[in-house]
Short mmCIF file of C-alpha atoms in Angstrom, two decimals:
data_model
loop_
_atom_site.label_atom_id
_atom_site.label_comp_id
_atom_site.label_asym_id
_atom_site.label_seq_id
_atom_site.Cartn_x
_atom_site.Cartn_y
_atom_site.Cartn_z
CA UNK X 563 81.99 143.85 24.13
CA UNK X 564 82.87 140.32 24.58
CA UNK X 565 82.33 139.66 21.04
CA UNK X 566 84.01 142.74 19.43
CA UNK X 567 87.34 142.13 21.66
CA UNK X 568 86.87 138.35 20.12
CA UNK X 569 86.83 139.49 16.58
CA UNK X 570 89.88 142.22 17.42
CA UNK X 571 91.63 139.04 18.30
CA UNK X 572 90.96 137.14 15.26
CA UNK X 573 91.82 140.11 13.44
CA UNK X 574 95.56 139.99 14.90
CA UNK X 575 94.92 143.12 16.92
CA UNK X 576 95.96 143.54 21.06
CA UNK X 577 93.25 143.46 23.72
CA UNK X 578 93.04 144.65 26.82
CA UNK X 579 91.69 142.35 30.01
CA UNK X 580 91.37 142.70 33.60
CA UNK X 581 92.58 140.36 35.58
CA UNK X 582 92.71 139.25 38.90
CA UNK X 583 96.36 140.55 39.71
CA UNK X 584 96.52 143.28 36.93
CA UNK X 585 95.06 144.78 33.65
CA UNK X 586 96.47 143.11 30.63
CA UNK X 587 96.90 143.04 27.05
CA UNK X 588 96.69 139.96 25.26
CA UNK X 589 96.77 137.99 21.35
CA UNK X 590 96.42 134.87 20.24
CA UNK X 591 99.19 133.00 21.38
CA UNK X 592 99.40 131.32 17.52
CA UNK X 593 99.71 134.63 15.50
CA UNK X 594 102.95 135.51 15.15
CA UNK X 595 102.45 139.05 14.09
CA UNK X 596 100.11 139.27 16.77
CA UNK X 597 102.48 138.66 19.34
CA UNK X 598 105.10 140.48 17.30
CA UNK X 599 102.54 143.49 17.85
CA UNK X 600 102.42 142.64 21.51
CA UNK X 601 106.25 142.74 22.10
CA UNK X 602 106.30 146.09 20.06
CA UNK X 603 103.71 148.06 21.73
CA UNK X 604 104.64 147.00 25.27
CA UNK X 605 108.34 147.63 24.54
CA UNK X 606 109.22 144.23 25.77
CA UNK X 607 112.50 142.42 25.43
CA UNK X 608 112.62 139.24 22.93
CA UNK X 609 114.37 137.38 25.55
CA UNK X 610 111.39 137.82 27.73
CA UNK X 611 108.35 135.19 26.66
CA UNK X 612 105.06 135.85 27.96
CA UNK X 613 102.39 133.03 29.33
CA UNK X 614 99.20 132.23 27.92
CA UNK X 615 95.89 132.53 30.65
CA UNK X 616 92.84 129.99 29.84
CA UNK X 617 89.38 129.78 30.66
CA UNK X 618 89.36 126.36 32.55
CA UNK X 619 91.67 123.36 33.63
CA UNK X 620 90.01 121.48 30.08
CA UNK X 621 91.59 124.41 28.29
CA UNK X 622 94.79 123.85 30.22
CA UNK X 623 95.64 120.29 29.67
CA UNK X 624 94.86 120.88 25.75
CA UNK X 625 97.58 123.47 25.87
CA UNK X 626 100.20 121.55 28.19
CA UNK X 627 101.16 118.44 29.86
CA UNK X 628 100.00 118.71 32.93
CA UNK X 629 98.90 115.22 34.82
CA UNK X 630 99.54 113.81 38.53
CA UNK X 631 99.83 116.12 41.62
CA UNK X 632 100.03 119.19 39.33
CA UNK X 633 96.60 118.42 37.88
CA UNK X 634 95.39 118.05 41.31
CA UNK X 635 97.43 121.73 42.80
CA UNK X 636 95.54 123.04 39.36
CA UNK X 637 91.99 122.02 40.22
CA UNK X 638 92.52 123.15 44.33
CA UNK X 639 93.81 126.90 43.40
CA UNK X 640 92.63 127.52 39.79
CA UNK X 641 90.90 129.81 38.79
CA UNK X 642 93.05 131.76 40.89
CA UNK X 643 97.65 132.61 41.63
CA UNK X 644 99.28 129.84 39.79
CA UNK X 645 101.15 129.86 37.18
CA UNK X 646 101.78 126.35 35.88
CA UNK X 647 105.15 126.31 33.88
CA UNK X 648 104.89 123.17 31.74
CA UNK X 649 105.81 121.48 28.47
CA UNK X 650 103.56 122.65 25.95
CA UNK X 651 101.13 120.25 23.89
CA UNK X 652 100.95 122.91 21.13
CA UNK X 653 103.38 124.85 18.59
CA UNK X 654 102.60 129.03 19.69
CA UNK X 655 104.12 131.65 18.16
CA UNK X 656 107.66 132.71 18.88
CA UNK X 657 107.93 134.71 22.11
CA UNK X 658 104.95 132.79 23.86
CA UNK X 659 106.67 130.40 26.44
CA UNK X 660 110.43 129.73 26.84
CA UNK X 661 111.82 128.13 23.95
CA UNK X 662 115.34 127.49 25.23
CA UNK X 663 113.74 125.29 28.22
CA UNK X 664 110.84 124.56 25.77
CA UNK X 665 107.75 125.16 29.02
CA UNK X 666 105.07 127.23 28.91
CA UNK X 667 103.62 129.24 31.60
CA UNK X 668 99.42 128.25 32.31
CA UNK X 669 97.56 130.27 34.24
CA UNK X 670 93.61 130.68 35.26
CA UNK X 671 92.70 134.17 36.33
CA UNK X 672 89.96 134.52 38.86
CA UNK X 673 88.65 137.16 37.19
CA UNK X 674 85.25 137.51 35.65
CA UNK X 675 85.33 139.60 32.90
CA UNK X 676 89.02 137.23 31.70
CA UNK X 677 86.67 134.25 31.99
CA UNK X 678 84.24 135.40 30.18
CA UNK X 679 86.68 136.65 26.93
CA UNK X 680 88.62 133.24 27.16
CA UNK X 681 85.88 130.82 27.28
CA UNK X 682 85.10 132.51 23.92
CA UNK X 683 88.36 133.04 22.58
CA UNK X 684 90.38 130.13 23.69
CA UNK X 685 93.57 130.70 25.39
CA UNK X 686 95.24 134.08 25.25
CA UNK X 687 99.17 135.05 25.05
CA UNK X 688 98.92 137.69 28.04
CA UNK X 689 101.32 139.72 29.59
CA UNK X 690 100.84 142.92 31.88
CA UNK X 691 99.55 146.57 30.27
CA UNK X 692 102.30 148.57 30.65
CA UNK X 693 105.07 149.80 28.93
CA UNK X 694 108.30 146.86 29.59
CA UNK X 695 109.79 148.31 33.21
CA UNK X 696 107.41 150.88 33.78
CA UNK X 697 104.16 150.52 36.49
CA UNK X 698 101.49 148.39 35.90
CA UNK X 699 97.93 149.47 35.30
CA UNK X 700 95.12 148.18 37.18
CA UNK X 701 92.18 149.36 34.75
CA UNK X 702 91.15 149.86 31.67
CA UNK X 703 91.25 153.75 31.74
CA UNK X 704 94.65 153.57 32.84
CA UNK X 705 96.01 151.23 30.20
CA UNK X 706 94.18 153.32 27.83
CA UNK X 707 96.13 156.34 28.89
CA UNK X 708 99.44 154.42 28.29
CA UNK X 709 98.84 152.81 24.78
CA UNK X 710 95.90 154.91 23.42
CA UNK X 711 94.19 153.07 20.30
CA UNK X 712 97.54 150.85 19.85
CA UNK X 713 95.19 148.29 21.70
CA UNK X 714 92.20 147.70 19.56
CA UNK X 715 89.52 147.19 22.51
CA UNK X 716 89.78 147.86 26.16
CA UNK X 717 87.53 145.51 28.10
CA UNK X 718 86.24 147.47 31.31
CA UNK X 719 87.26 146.45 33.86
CA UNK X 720 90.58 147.06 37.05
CA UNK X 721 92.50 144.53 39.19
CA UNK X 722 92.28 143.92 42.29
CA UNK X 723 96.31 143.92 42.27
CA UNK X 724 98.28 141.80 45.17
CA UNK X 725 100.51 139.14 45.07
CA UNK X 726 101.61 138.02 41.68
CA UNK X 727 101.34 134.29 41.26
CA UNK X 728 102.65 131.50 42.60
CA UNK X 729 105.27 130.10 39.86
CA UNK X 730 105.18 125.98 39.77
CA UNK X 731 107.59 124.21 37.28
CA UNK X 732 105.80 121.16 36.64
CA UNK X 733 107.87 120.51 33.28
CA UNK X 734 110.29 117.55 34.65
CA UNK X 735 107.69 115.70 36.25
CA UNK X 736 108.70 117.12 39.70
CA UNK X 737 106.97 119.99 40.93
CA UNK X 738 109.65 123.01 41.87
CA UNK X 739 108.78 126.69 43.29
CA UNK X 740 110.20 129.16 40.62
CA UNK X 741 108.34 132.32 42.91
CA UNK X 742 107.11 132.32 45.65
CA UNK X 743 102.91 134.03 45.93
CA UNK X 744 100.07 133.82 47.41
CA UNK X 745 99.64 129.94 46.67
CA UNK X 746 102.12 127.83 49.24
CA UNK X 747 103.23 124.57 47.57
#
C-alpha cells in the first residue's frame, strides 16, 4: 500500500496518513496543483499554510535551517509533538509554510505507518482530514466517509489523538513557544 499511496503522490493526487495526533491528508509539498487540490478538497482558507511532516531529523535539516539548541530539542522529542517553525532551505509550493514570515512548520510524527510512507516519499505537505472547521478524523474509515474517492488512497490506519504539538519558532535564532503541547520547552 506503501507503494501505491507513493505513486498517488507522484501522480499529484491527496493521500491519506495516520498520524500520531490525527488522520491526515497529505501532497507533495512542491506540486502546486497538488496542494491547490489539498486546499480545495479540505475547504481550507488560502491564508491558512499547512506544514510539511518528514521521516527523520536528516530529512528535516534538508528542508529547514535548523542548527544549535533546536537541533538538539529535535533529536530529544522527535519522532514525536513538535512542530519546528523554521526558515525553509527549499522553494514549496504556495500555501505550504507562511510566506509573509517566510518559516515553515517541521514536524516528525511518531507514527508508524507516517514513517514508513515518508521515508519513501520524502517530506509531505500535511494538514488534518477534515473538512476546514469541522471535527477531525482519527482513521482511515472515517476520513473516507468525509472525502470519499477525492483522496486517491487511504492508508489504514487511526490516531491515537491527544495533545496537538508543541509549536517552537526557531526561525530568528531564538527559540519562542508559539503553543503550548505536550512537549515543555
Amino acid at each position: 500500500m506503501i507503494d501505491a499511496a507513493v505513486a498517488a503522490l507522484r501522480a499529484g493526487r491527496v493521500v491519506g496518513i495516520p498520524t500520531d495526533t490525527v488522520y491526515g491528508l497529505g501532497v507533495d509539498p512542491h506540486d502546486s496543483e497538488a496542494v491547490e487540490l489539498l486546499f480545495e478538497i479540505k475547504g481550507r482558507p488560502d491564508h491558512k499554510p499547512v506544514g510539511v511532516l518528514v521521516a527523520d531529523i536528516s530529512q528535516a535539516v534538508e528542508m529547514a535551517v535548523i542548527e544549535g539548541e533546536a537541533l538538539t530539542i529535535a533529536r530529544r522529542h522527535w519522532p514525536g509533538p513538535l512542530t519546528l517553525v523554521a526558515v525553509p532551505r527549499v522553494v514549496m509550493a504556495e500555501g505550504v509554510g507562511d510566506p509573509d514570515r517566510q518559516t515553515i512548520g517541521v514536524r516528525v510524527p511518531d507514527h508508524q505507518v507516517a514513517l514508513e510512507l515518508l521515508t519513501v516519499s520524502g517530506p509531505l505537505a500535511v494538514t488534518s482530514a477534515n473538512v476546514s472547521g469541522g471535527p477531525e478524523t482519527m482513521n482511515d474509515s472515517e476520513a473516507r466517509a468525509v472525502f470519499g474517492d477525492r483522496v486517491q488512497i487511504y492508508l489504514e490506519g487511526a490516531a491515537p489523538g491527544g495533545e496537538a504539538s508543541t509549536v517552537v519558532d526557531i526561525s530568528a535564532g531564538a527559540l519562542t513557544v508559539l503553543r503550548k503541547g505536550p512537549i515543555t520547552i
